[in-house]
Amino acid sequence: MEIVKTVEAMQRTSEALRLAGKTIAFVPTMGFLHEGHLELMRVGKAHADTLVVSIFVNPTQFGPSEDYDRYPRDTEGDLAKARAVGADIVFFPAREEMYPDGFQTRVQVERVTRNLCGTARPGHFDGVAVVVAKLFNIVKPHLAVFGQKDYQQLTVISRMTADLNMDIQIVGVPTVREPDGLAMSSRNKYLNPEERQSALCLRKSMDLAETMFREGERDALAVRQAIEALINDHPHTRIDYVSLCDSTTLEDVARLGDETLLALAVKVGATRLIDNRLIRD
Ligand code: PAF
């Protein structure tokens, strides 16, 4: 496995692969790899000749009061995991390599960033869009793999790729979960044992919504209120949002249709967790 640290070297390597007729799959990450990331890598590997993984904690997607400085990092562990899964190249740039002095470009995807985490984390998706656009230009992949756990992020990237005519296939992969249903996330490691127990309120909320839907409930407010009551019953929780929205536009709906996205963001202790499920027949 090759480790590439500069933009120029990564672009040269990718260009050579393309000229040799090789296809490139790309998995962008912020490191502290867990089983969810490894699944994205396996999917990437199965779809292309070469798998490139990037590890870069992107400062532009963190708000001023968020956890950029304390975001977990484990370079040695990450490299070992990427190697074990069969990554061919790890792109591992320094902050100044990605954002040199004078950097001033923004990439803004509009409507699908207004609700959910876009409201709760202003500017977050501008940071995600700009870094992913840059990474796409650096790695030059044929396809890029993202987790459905970050449903809004996947929507934003798909929109950006289509709107800017980027010739890259975007592949979404179902969320990988712990045996009790908690979605895998690098932030889970912040949870103490009591909070870890309370964090199950996300999975229980999605089960509850599905049950209510199956029993005929279509009123989004009724489902939302039931979920809020369930979450508030769990200690150490603070709801950021509970949203029932259109799975394409991500705008809130008043009634559940054939397919509705339930998206949740809940602070458990100091840790903000997100999850989602498509509620449908
Ligand atoms: O999902 C993530 O880890 C990040 O948002 C991404 C896509 C790597 C961009 O920094």
Short mmCIF file of C-alpha atoms and ligand atoms in Angstrom, two decimals:
data_model
loop_
_atom_site.label_atom_id
_atom_site.label_comp_id
_atom_site.label_asym_id
_atom_site.label_seq_id
_atom_site.Cartn_x
_atom_site.Cartn_y
_atom_site.Cartn_z
CA MET A 1 0.00 0.00 0.00
CA GLU A 2 1.36 3.36 -1.07
CA ILE A 3 1.01 6.47 1.11
CA VAL A 4 0.82 9.70 -0.84
CA LYS A 5 1.08 13.03 0.93
CA THR A 6 1.10 15.70 -1.76
CA VAL A 7 -1.56 16.80 -4.20
CA GLU A 8 0.90 16.74 -7.08
CA ALA A 9 2.04 13.16 -6.41
CA MET A 10 -1.55 11.94 -6.03
CA GLN A 11 -2.62 13.58 -9.30
CA ARG A 12 0.40 12.11 -11.09
CA THR A 13 -0.30 8.62 -9.69
CA SER A 14 -3.99 8.76 -10.66
CA GLU A 15 -3.21 10.04 -14.13
CA ALA A 16 -0.76 7.16 -14.68
CA LEU A 17 -3.38 4.64 -13.51
CA ARG A 18 -5.96 6.09 -15.88
CA LEU A 19 -3.52 6.07 -18.79
CA ALA A 20 -2.82 2.41 -18.02
CA GLY A 21 -6.57 1.73 -18.36
CA LYS A 22 -7.17 1.11 -14.64
CA THR A 23 -10.39 2.15 -12.91
CA ILE A 24 -10.17 4.00 -9.59
CA ALA A 25 -12.58 3.71 -6.66
CA PHE A 26 -12.32 6.36 -3.95
CA VAL A 27 -13.36 6.38 -0.30
CA PRO A 28 -12.87 9.78 1.37
CA THR A 29 -12.63 9.64 5.17
CA MET A 30 -11.63 11.74 8.14
CA GLY A 31 -9.80 8.76 9.64
CA PHE A 32 -10.38 6.95 12.95
CA LEU A 33 -11.60 4.14 10.76
CA HIS A 34 -14.27 1.73 11.93
CA GLU A 35 -16.18 -1.14 10.37
CA GLY A 36 -18.47 1.32 8.54
CA HIS A 37 -15.50 2.80 6.67
CA LEU A 38 -14.06 -0.65 5.97
CA GLU A 39 -17.36 -1.67 4.38
CA LEU A 40 -17.17 1.38 2.07
CA MET A 41 -13.66 0.27 1.12
CA ARG A 42 -14.77 -3.30 0.39
CA VAL A 43 -17.53 -1.97 -1.86
CA GLY A 44 -15.04 0.32 -3.62
CA LYS A 45 -12.57 -2.50 -4.04
CA ALA A 46 -15.23 -4.73 -5.59
CA HIS A 47 -16.06 -2.07 -8.19
CA ALA A 48 -12.65 -1.01 -9.51
CA ASP A 49 -9.06 -2.03 -10.20
CA THR A 50 -7.54 0.39 -7.69
CA LEU A 51 -8.83 1.56 -4.32
CA VAL A 52 -7.75 4.99 -3.06
CA VAL A 53 -8.66 6.03 0.49
CA SER A 54 -8.11 9.56 1.78
CA ILE A 55 -7.58 10.43 5.42
CA PHE A 56 -8.02 14.13 6.12
CA VAL A 57 -9.79 15.80 9.04
CA ASN A 58 -11.29 18.68 7.07
CA PRO A 59 -11.27 21.90 9.12
CA THR A 60 -13.74 23.74 6.86
CA GLN A 61 -16.64 21.45 7.76
CA PHE A 62 -16.38 22.08 11.52
CA GLY A 63 -18.10 25.08 13.10
CA PRO A 64 -16.15 27.32 15.51
CA SER A 65 -17.65 25.58 18.57
CA GLU A 66 -17.34 22.05 17.17
CA ASP A 67 -14.87 19.26 17.81
CA TYR A 68 -12.16 19.78 15.12
CA ASP A 69 -9.29 19.86 17.64
CA ARG A 70 -10.52 16.92 19.64
CA TYR A 71 -11.78 14.88 16.67
CA PRO A 72 -10.26 11.41 17.25
CA ARG A 73 -7.15 10.58 15.26
CA ASP A 74 -5.25 7.27 14.95
CA THR A 75 -2.96 7.36 11.93
CA GLU A 76 -1.08 4.11 12.59
CA GLY A 77 -4.29 2.18 13.32
CA ASP A 78 -5.97 3.67 10.24
CA LEU A 79 -3.12 2.70 7.93
CA ALA A 80 -3.12 -0.86 9.28
CA LYS A 81 -6.88 -1.17 8.77
CA ALA A 82 -6.79 0.28 5.25
CA ARG A 83 -3.95 -2.09 4.36
CA ALA A 84 -5.84 -5.11 5.78
CA VAL A 85 -8.90 -4.30 3.67
CA GLY A 86 -6.75 -4.05 0.54
CA ALA A 87 -6.50 -0.31 -0.10
CA ASP A 88 -3.88 0.33 -2.78
CA ILE A 89 -3.19 3.98 -2.01
CA VAL A 90 -3.84 6.18 1.02
CA PHE A 91 -3.89 9.91 0.31
CA PHE A 92 -2.92 11.56 3.57
CA PRO A 93 -2.33 15.30 3.03
CA ALA A 94 -1.43 17.92 5.62
CA ARG A 95 -3.82 20.80 6.25
CA GLU A 96 -1.58 23.29 4.37
CA GLU A 97 -1.45 20.96 1.38
CA MET A 98 -5.24 21.09 1.04
CA TYR A 99 -5.74 24.71 2.11
CA PRO A 100 -2.61 26.68 1.24
CA ASP A 101 -2.40 30.42 1.93
CA GLY A 102 -4.69 32.34 -0.36
CA PHE A 103 -7.38 29.64 -0.60
CA GLN A 104 -10.74 31.38 -1.06
CA THR A 105 -13.14 29.25 -3.12
CA ARG A 106 -16.54 28.09 -1.91
CA VAL A 107 -18.74 25.30 -3.23
CA GLN A 108 -22.33 25.69 -2.12
CA VAL A 109 -25.13 23.25 -2.85
CA GLU A 110 -28.34 25.10 -2.12
CA ARG A 111 -31.74 23.62 -1.37
CA VAL A 112 -30.80 20.18 -0.01
CA THR A 113 -28.50 21.80 2.56
CA ARG A 114 -31.21 23.98 4.14
CA ASN A 115 -32.86 21.47 6.48
CA LEU A 116 -31.52 18.89 9.00
CA CYS A 117 -27.77 19.25 9.67
CA GLY A 118 -27.72 22.29 7.36
CA THR A 119 -29.82 24.19 9.91
CA ALA A 120 -28.06 22.76 12.92
CA ARG A 121 -24.52 23.18 11.53
CA PRO A 122 -24.40 26.32 9.36
CA GLY A 123 -21.63 26.15 6.76
CA HIS A 124 -20.95 22.45 7.38
CA PHE A 125 -22.01 21.29 3.91
CA ASP A 126 -20.08 24.09 2.19
CA GLY A 127 -17.00 22.63 3.87
CA VAL A 128 -17.91 19.10 2.86
CA ALA A 129 -18.66 20.12 -0.74
CA VAL A 130 -15.44 22.06 -1.20
CA VAL A 131 -13.20 19.35 0.23
CA VAL A 132 -14.91 16.56 -1.72
CA ALA A 133 -14.72 18.59 -4.95
CA LYS A 134 -11.01 19.12 -4.30
CA LEU A 135 -10.45 15.45 -3.47
CA PHE A 136 -12.27 14.43 -6.66
CA ASN A 137 -9.93 16.67 -8.69
CA ILE A 138 -6.90 15.27 -6.88
CA VAL A 139 -7.78 11.54 -6.89
CA LYS A 140 -9.60 11.55 -10.25
CA PRO A 141 -11.76 8.54 -9.36
CA HIS A 142 -14.23 6.76 -11.62
CA LEU A 143 -16.46 6.11 -8.64
CA ALA A 144 -16.66 7.33 -5.05
CA VAL A 145 -18.29 5.53 -2.13
CA PHE A 146 -20.21 7.20 0.73
CA GLY A 147 -22.22 5.85 3.68
CA GLN A 148 -25.98 6.23 3.84
CA LYS A 149 -25.64 7.05 7.53
CA ASP A 150 -24.78 10.57 6.37
CA TYR A 151 -27.84 10.62 4.12
CA GLN A 152 -27.81 14.39 3.66
CA GLN A 153 -24.09 14.37 2.84
CA LEU A 154 -24.70 11.66 0.23
CA THR A 155 -27.53 13.77 -1.24
CA VAL A 156 -25.34 16.89 -1.31
CA ILE A 157 -22.45 15.08 -3.01
CA SER A 158 -24.75 13.45 -5.57
CA ARG A 159 -26.29 16.86 -6.34
CA MET A 160 -22.90 18.57 -6.62
CA THR A 161 -21.52 15.83 -8.86
CA ALA A 162 -24.54 16.05 -11.18
CA ASP A 163 -24.72 19.86 -11.18
CA LEU A 164 -21.01 20.28 -11.94
CA ASN A 165 -20.97 17.45 -14.51
CA MET A 166 -18.27 15.56 -12.64
CA ASP A 167 -17.77 12.28 -14.44
CA ILE A 168 -17.83 10.21 -11.24
CA GLN A 169 -20.33 7.56 -10.16
CA ILE A 170 -21.52 8.08 -6.57
CA VAL A 171 -22.26 4.85 -4.70
CA GLY A 172 -24.22 4.85 -1.41
CA VAL A 173 -23.67 2.00 1.08
CA PRO A 174 -26.13 0.98 3.85
CA THR A 175 -25.21 1.93 7.41
CA VAL A 176 -23.13 -0.57 9.35
CA ARG A 177 -24.40 -1.06 12.91
CA GLU A 178 -23.28 -2.47 16.24
CA PRO A 179 -25.17 -5.67 17.18
CA ASP A 180 -27.65 -3.60 19.25
CA GLY A 181 -28.40 -1.28 16.34
CA LEU A 182 -26.25 1.77 17.14
CA ALA A 183 -24.87 3.15 13.86
CA MET A 184 -21.08 2.95 13.72
CA SER A 185 -19.45 6.35 14.07
CA SER A 186 -16.03 7.66 15.01
CA ARG A 187 -17.81 9.76 17.65
CA ASN A 188 -19.22 6.71 19.51
CA LYS A 189 -15.94 6.46 21.36
CA TYR A 190 -16.85 9.62 23.32
CA LEU A 191 -19.85 7.88 24.94
CA ASN A 192 -19.51 6.65 28.53
CA PRO A 193 -21.37 3.39 29.37
CA GLU A 194 -24.56 5.16 30.52
CA GLU A 195 -24.60 7.40 27.45
CA ARG A 196 -23.91 4.41 25.22
CA GLN A 197 -27.11 2.86 26.62
CA SER A 198 -29.10 6.06 26.03
CA ALA A 199 -27.76 6.28 22.48
CA LEU A 200 -30.02 3.35 21.61
CA CYS A 201 -32.90 5.85 21.59
CA LEU A 202 -32.01 6.58 17.95
CA ARG A 203 -32.53 3.00 16.82
CA LYS A 204 -35.66 2.70 18.99
CA SER A 205 -37.06 5.90 17.44
CA MET A 206 -36.68 4.49 13.96
CA ASP A 207 -38.35 1.23 15.00
CA LEU A 208 -41.20 3.20 16.56
CA ALA A 209 -41.73 5.27 13.40
CA GLU A 210 -41.80 2.13 11.31
CA THR A 211 -44.32 0.45 13.62
CA MET A 212 -46.57 3.53 13.63
CA PHE A 213 -46.39 3.69 9.82
CA ARG A 214 -47.20 0.00 9.51
CA GLU A 215 -50.19 0.46 11.81
CA GLY A 216 -51.53 3.19 9.51
CA GLU A 217 -50.28 6.45 11.07
CA ARG A 218 -49.54 9.03 8.34
CA ASP A 219 -49.50 12.25 10.37
CA ALA A 220 -45.87 13.41 10.57
CA LEU A 221 -46.52 15.53 13.69
CA ALA A 222 -47.95 12.54 15.58
CA VAL A 223 -44.92 10.39 14.67
CA ARG A 224 -42.50 13.19 15.54
CA GLN A 225 -44.12 13.82 18.92
CA ALA A 226 -44.03 10.11 19.79
CA ILE A 227 -40.34 9.98 18.89
CA GLU A 228 -39.55 13.12 20.88
CA ALA A 229 -41.27 11.64 23.93
CA LEU A 230 -39.29 8.40 23.52
CA ILE A 231 -35.96 10.21 23.22
CA ASN A 232 -36.70 12.56 26.14
CA ASP A 233 -37.33 9.47 28.28
CA HIS A 234 -33.66 8.52 27.90
CA PRO A 235 -31.18 10.20 30.27
CA HIS A 236 -28.42 12.52 28.96
CA THR A 237 -30.23 13.18 25.66
CA ARG A 238 -30.99 16.50 23.96
CA ILE A 239 -32.82 16.52 20.65
CA ASP A 240 -31.20 18.53 17.90
CA TYR A 241 -33.80 17.57 15.29
CA VAL A 242 -36.35 14.88 14.53
CA SER A 243 -37.44 15.30 10.95
CA LEU A 244 -39.78 13.46 8.63
CA CYS A 245 -38.89 14.67 5.20
CA ASP A 246 -38.98 14.00 1.49
CA SER A 247 -36.18 11.56 0.65
CA THR A 248 -35.08 13.63 -2.39
CA THR A 249 -35.63 17.29 -1.49
CA LEU A 250 -35.08 16.74 2.26
CA GLU A 251 -37.91 19.18 2.98
CA ASP A 252 -40.21 18.39 5.93
CA VAL A 253 -43.50 16.72 5.08
CA ALA A 254 -46.82 17.00 6.91
CA ARG A 255 -47.91 13.49 5.96
CA LEU A 256 -45.95 10.30 5.42
CA GLY A 257 -46.10 9.15 1.81
CA ASP A 258 -44.88 5.97 0.11
CA GLU A 259 -41.31 6.78 1.11
CA THR A 260 -40.38 9.23 3.87
CA LEU A 261 -36.98 9.83 5.38
CA LEU A 262 -36.82 9.90 9.16
CA ALA A 263 -33.66 11.81 10.07
CA LEU A 264 -32.46 12.26 13.64
CA ALA A 265 -29.76 14.21 15.38
CA VAL A 266 -29.51 13.81 19.14
CA LYS A 267 -26.88 14.98 21.57
CA VAL A 268 -26.10 12.23 24.05
CA GLY A 269 -23.99 13.80 26.76
CA ALA A 270 -21.62 16.01 24.76
CA THR A 271 -21.70 13.75 21.70
CA ARG A 272 -23.90 14.55 18.72
CA LEU A 273 -25.19 11.42 16.97
CA ILE A 274 -27.14 11.22 13.72
CA ASP A 275 -29.06 8.40 12.10
CA ASN A 276 -31.82 7.92 9.55
CA ARG A 277 -34.17 5.38 8.05
CA LEU A 278 -36.41 5.36 5.00
CA ILE A 279 -39.93 4.64 6.20
CA ARG A 280 -41.83 2.81 3.50
CA ASP A 281 -43.88 -0.29 2.82
O1 PAF B 1 -17.99 11.70 5.86
C1 PAF B 1 -16.87 12.17 6.15
O2 PAF B 1 -16.07 11.56 6.86
C2 PAF B 1 -16.48 13.55 5.61
O3 PAF B 1 -17.57 14.42 5.65
C3 PAF B 1 -15.84 13.51 4.24
C4 PAF B 1 -16.80 13.02 3.17
C5 PAF B 1 -14.61 12.62 4.26
C6 PAF B 1 -15.40 14.93 3.82
O4 PAF B 1 -14.46 15.44 4.72
#
